[in-house]
Tab-separated table of C-alpha atoms in Angstrom:
chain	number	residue	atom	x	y	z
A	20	UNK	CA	13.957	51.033	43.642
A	21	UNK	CA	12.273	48.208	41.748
A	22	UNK	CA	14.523	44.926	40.728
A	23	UNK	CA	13.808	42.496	38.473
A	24	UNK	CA	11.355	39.415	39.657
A	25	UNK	CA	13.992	36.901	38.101
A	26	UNK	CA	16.907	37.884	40.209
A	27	UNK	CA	17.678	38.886	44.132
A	28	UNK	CA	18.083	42.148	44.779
A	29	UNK	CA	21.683	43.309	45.372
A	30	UNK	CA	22.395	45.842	48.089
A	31	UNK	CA	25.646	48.036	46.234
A	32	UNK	CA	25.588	49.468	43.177
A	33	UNK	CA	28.827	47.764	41.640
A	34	UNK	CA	28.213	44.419	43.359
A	35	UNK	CA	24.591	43.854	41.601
A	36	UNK	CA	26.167	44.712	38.236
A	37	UNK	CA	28.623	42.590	38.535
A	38	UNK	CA	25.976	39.914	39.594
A	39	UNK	CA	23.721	40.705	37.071
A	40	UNK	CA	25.911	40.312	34.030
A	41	UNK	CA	27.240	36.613	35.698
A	42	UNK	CA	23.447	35.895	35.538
A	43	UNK	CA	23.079	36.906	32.045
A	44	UNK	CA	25.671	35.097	30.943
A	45	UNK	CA	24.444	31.869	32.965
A	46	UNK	CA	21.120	32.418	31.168
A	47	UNK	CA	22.480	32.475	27.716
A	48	UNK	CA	24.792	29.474	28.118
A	49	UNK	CA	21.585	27.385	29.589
A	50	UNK	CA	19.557	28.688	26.452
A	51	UNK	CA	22.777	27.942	24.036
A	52	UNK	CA	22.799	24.174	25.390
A	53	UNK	CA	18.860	24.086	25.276
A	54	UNK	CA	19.133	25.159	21.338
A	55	UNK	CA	21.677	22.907	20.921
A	56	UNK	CA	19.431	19.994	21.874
A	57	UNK	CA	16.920	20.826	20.405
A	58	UNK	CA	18.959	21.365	17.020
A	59	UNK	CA	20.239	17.774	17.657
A	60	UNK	CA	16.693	16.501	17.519
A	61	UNK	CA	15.937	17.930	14.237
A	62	UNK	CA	17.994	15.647	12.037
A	63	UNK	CA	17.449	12.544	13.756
A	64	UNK	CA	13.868	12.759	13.484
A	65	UNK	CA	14.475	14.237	9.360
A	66	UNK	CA	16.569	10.842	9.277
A	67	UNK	CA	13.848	8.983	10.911
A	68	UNK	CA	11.276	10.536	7.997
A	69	UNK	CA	13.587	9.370	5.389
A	70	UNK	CA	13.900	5.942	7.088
A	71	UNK	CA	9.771	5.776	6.992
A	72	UNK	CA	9.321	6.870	3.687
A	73	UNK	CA	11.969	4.346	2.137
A	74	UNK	CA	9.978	1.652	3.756
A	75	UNK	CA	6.780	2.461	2.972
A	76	UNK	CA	8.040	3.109	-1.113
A	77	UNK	CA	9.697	-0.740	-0.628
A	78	UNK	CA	6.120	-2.085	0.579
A	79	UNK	CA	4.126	-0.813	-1.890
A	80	UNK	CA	6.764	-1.572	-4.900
A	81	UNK	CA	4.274	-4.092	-6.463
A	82	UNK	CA	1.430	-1.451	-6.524
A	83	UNK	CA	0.925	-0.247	-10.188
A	84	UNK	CA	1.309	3.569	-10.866
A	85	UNK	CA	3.610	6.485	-9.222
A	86	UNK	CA	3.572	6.141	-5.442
A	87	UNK	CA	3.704	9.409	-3.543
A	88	UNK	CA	4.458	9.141	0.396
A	89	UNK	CA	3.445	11.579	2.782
A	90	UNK	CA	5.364	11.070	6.456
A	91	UNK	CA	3.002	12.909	9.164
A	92	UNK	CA	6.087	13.112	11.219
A	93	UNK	CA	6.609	16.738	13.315
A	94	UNK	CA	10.248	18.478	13.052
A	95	UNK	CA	10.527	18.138	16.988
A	96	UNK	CA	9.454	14.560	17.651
A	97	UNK	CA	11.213	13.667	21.301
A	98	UNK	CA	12.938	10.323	19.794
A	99	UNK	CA	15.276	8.704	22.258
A	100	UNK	CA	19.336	7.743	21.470
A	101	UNK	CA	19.339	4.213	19.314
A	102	UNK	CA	21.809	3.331	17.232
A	103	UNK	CA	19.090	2.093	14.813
A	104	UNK	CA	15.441	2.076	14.673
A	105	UNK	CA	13.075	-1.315	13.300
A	106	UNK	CA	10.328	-0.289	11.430
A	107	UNK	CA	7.703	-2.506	10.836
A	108	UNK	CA	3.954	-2.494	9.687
A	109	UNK	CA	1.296	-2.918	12.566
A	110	UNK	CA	-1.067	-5.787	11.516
A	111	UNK	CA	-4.373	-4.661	9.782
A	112	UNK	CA	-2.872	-1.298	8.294
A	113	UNK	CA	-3.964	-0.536	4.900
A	114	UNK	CA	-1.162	-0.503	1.847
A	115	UNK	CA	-3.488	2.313	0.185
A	116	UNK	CA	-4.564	5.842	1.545
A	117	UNK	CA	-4.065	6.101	5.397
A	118	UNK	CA	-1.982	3.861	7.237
A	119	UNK	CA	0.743	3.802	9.952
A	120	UNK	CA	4.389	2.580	10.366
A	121	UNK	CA	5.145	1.204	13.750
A	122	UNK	CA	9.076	2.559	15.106
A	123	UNK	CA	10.865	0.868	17.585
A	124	UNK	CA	14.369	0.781	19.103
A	125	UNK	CA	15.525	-3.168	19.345
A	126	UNK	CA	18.535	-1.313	21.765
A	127	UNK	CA	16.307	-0.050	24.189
A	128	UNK	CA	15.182	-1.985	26.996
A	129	UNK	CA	11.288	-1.744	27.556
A	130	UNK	CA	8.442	-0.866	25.121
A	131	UNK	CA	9.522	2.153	23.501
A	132	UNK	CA	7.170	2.740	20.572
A	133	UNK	CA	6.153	4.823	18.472
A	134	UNK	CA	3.109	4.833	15.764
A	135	UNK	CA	3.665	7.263	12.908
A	136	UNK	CA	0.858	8.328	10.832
A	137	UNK	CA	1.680	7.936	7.256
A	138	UNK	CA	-0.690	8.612	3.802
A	139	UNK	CA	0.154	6.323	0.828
A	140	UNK	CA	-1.080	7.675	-3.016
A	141	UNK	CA	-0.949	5.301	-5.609
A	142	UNK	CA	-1.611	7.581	-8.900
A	143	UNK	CA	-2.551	4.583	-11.833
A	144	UNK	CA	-5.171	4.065	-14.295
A	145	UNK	CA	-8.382	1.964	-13.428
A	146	UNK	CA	-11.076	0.493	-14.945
A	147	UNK	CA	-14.455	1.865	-14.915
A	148	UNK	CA	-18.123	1.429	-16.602
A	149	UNK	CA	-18.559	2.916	-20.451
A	150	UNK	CA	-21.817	3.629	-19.315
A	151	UNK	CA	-24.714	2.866	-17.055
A	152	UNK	CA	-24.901	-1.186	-18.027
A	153	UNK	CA	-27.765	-3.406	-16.526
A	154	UNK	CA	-27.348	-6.592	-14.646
A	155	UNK	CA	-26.369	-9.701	-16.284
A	156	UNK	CA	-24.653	-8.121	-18.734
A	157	UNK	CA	-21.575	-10.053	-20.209
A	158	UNK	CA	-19.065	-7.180	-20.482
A	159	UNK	CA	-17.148	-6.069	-23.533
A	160	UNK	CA	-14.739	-4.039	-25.044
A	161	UNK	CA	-17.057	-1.415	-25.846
A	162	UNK	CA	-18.529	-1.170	-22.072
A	163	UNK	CA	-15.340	-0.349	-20.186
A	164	UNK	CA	-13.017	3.065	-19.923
A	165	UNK	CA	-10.054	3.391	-18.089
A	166	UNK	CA	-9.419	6.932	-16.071
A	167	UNK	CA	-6.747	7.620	-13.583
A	168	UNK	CA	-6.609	8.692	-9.790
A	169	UNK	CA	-5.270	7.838	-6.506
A	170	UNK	CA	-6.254	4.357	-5.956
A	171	UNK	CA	-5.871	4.982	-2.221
A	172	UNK	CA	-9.061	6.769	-2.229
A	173	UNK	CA	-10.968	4.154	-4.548
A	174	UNK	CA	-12.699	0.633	-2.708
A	175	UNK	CA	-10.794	-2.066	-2.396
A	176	UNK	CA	-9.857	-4.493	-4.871
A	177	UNK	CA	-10.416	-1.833	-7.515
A	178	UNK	CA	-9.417	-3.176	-11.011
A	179	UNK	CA	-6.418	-2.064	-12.746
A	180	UNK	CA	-6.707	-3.574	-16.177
A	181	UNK	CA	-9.574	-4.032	-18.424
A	182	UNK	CA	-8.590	-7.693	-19.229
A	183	UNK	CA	-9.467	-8.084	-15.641
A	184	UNK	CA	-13.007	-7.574	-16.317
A	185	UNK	CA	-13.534	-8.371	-19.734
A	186	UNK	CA	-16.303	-11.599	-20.202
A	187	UNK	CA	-17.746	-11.129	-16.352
A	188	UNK	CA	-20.843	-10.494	-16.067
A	189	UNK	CA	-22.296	-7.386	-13.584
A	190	UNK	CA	-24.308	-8.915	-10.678
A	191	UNK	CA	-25.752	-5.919	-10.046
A	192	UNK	CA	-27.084	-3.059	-12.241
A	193	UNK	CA	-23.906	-0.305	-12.807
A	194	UNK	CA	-24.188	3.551	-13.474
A	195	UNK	CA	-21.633	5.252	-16.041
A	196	UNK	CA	-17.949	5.881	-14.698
A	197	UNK	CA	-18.431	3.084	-11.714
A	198	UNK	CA	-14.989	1.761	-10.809
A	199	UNK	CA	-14.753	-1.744	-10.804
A	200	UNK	CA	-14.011	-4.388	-8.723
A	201	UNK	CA	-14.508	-8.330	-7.991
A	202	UNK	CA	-17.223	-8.164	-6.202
A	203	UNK	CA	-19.434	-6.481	-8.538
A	204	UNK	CA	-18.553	-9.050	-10.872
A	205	UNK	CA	-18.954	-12.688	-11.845
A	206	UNK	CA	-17.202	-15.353	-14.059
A	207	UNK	CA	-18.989	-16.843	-16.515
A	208	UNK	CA	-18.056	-20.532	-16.507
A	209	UNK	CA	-16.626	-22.135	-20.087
A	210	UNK	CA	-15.721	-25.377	-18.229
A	211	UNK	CA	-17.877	-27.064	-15.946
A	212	UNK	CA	-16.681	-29.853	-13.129
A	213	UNK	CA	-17.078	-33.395	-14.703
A	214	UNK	CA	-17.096	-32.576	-18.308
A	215	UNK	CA	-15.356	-34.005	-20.842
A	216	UNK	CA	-13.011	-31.267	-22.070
A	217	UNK	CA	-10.532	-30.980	-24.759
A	218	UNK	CA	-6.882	-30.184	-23.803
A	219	UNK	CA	-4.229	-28.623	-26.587
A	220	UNK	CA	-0.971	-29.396	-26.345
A	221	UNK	CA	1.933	-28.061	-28.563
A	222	UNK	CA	4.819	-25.914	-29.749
A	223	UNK	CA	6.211	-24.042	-32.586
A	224	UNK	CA	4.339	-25.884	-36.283
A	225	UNK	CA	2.723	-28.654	-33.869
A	226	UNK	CA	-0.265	-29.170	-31.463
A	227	UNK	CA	-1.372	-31.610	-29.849
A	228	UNK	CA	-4.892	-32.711	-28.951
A	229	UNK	CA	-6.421	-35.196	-26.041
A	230	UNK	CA	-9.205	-35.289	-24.208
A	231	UNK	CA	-10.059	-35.458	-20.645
A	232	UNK	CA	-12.489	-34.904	-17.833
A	233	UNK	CA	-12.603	-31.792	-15.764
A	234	UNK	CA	-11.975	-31.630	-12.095
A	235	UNK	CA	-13.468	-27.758	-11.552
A	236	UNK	CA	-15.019	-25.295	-12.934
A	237	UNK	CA	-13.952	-22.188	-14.082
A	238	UNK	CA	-14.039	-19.135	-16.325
A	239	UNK	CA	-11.564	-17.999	-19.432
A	240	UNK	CA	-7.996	-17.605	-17.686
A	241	UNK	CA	-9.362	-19.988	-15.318
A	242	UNK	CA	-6.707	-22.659	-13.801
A	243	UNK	CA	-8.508	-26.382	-14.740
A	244	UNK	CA	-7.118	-29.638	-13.529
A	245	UNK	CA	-8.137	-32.132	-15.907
A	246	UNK	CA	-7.544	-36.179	-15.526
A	247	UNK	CA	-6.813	-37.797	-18.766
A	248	UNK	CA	-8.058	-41.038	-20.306
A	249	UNK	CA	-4.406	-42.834	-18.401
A	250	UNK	CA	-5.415	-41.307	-15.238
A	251	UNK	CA	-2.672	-38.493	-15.576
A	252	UNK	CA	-3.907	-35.716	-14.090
A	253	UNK	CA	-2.931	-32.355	-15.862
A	254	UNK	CA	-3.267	-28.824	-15.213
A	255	UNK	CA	-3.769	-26.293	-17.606
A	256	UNK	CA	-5.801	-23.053	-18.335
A	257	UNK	CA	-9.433	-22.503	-19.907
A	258	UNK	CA	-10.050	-20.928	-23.281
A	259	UNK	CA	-12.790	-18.944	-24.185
A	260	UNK	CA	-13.743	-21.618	-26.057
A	261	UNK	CA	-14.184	-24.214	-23.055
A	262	UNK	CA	-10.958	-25.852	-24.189
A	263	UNK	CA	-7.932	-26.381	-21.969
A	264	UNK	CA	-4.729	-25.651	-23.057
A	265	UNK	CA	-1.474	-26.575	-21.133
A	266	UNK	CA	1.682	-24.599	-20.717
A	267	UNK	CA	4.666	-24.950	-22.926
């Protein structure tokens, strides 16, 4: 007669049954404890996730728009007993699109580590091209659009607000809907290093005006040091008008 491959074969009838059902229940206490493990896994590694995503919504807190985190973390991660992981992001990882989150266990003795795969989407308006606009063209109001996307997926440096670009001029010809950024772009200077400049001064009902030379150049917005006729050196911020005007 033919026994099973799993167990010995038992020579009387009411000995093997006897043996078989101790083996059964051996094998269901060993697959009880093996669940059980494995069940204990499961929300240490969900806690883990949460712990991730957290960190990753705390890092990217000054990035404009709704930020969306997706944790590539699986359910059954083999994490080991610490009392508290130390997350921390590995050196050169991007803060848009894919990046990484590097785990560790400061209780553990040895390198324990553990790189998790995580994709950051920044959903915000950004600035792109009117239209197709040639090169050397001072831009305008009228030749910038905003639309709105995951910046994650965008180059980098991307601009966010049209004031950013507004009075640049395009190095380079652009076509229609081009999203923006720096390097596509360059200031046109109102102040010019060594120049005599004028700098306003004031408050509420009152301003003030001196003048002064200019220690750099730089475009509208631009920050100007200036050293007046007492040899006071000021700084203050350029005008569209190539005047200098310090803060209040």
């Amino acid at each position: 007669m033919p026994h099973s491959p799993c167990l010995p074969a038992c020579r009387t009838p009411p000995h093997c049954a006897l043996f078989r059902a101790l083996a059964l229940a051996f094998l269901t206490l060993v697959g009880a404890h093996t669940h059980a493990q494995t069940s204990a896994l499961v929300p240490a590694v969900a806690s883990l996730h949460r712990q991730i995503e957290r960190f990753v919504r705390d890092q990217s807190a000054h990035l404009p728009g709704d930020v969306k985190v997706v944790v590539a973390l699986p359910e059954h991660t083999a994490l080991p007993e610490c009392p508290a992981f130390s997350l921390s992001t590995p050196s050169g990882a991007r803060t848009l699109g894919r990046s990484s989150v590097a785990v560790r266990c400061p209780a553990l003795v040895g390198s324990w580590r553990l790189l998790v795969p995580v994709q950051i989407q920044v959903i915000a308006p950004y600035v792109v091209t009117a239209r197709a606009i040639p090169a050397g063209q001072v831009l305008g109001p009228d030749d910038l659009s905003t639309r709105t996307g995951d910046l994650g997926t965008l180059p980098a440096g991307t601009l966010t607000q049209p004031e950013q670009a507004l009075g640049h001029v395009t190095r380079t010809a652009l076509a229609g809907a081009q999203a923006l950024r720096p390097a596509l772009l360059k200031v046109v200077e109102v102040v010019r290093s060594g120049q005599s400049v004028t700098v306003l001064a004031g408050g509420a009902g009152f301003e003030v005006r001196n003048t002064g030379m200019a220690l750099n150049s730089g475009g509208a917005g631009s920050l100007i040091r200036v050293r007046l006729a007492n040899g006071q050196v000021v700084n203050g911020v350029a005008t569209d008008r190539g005047e200098v005007r310090l803060g209040s």
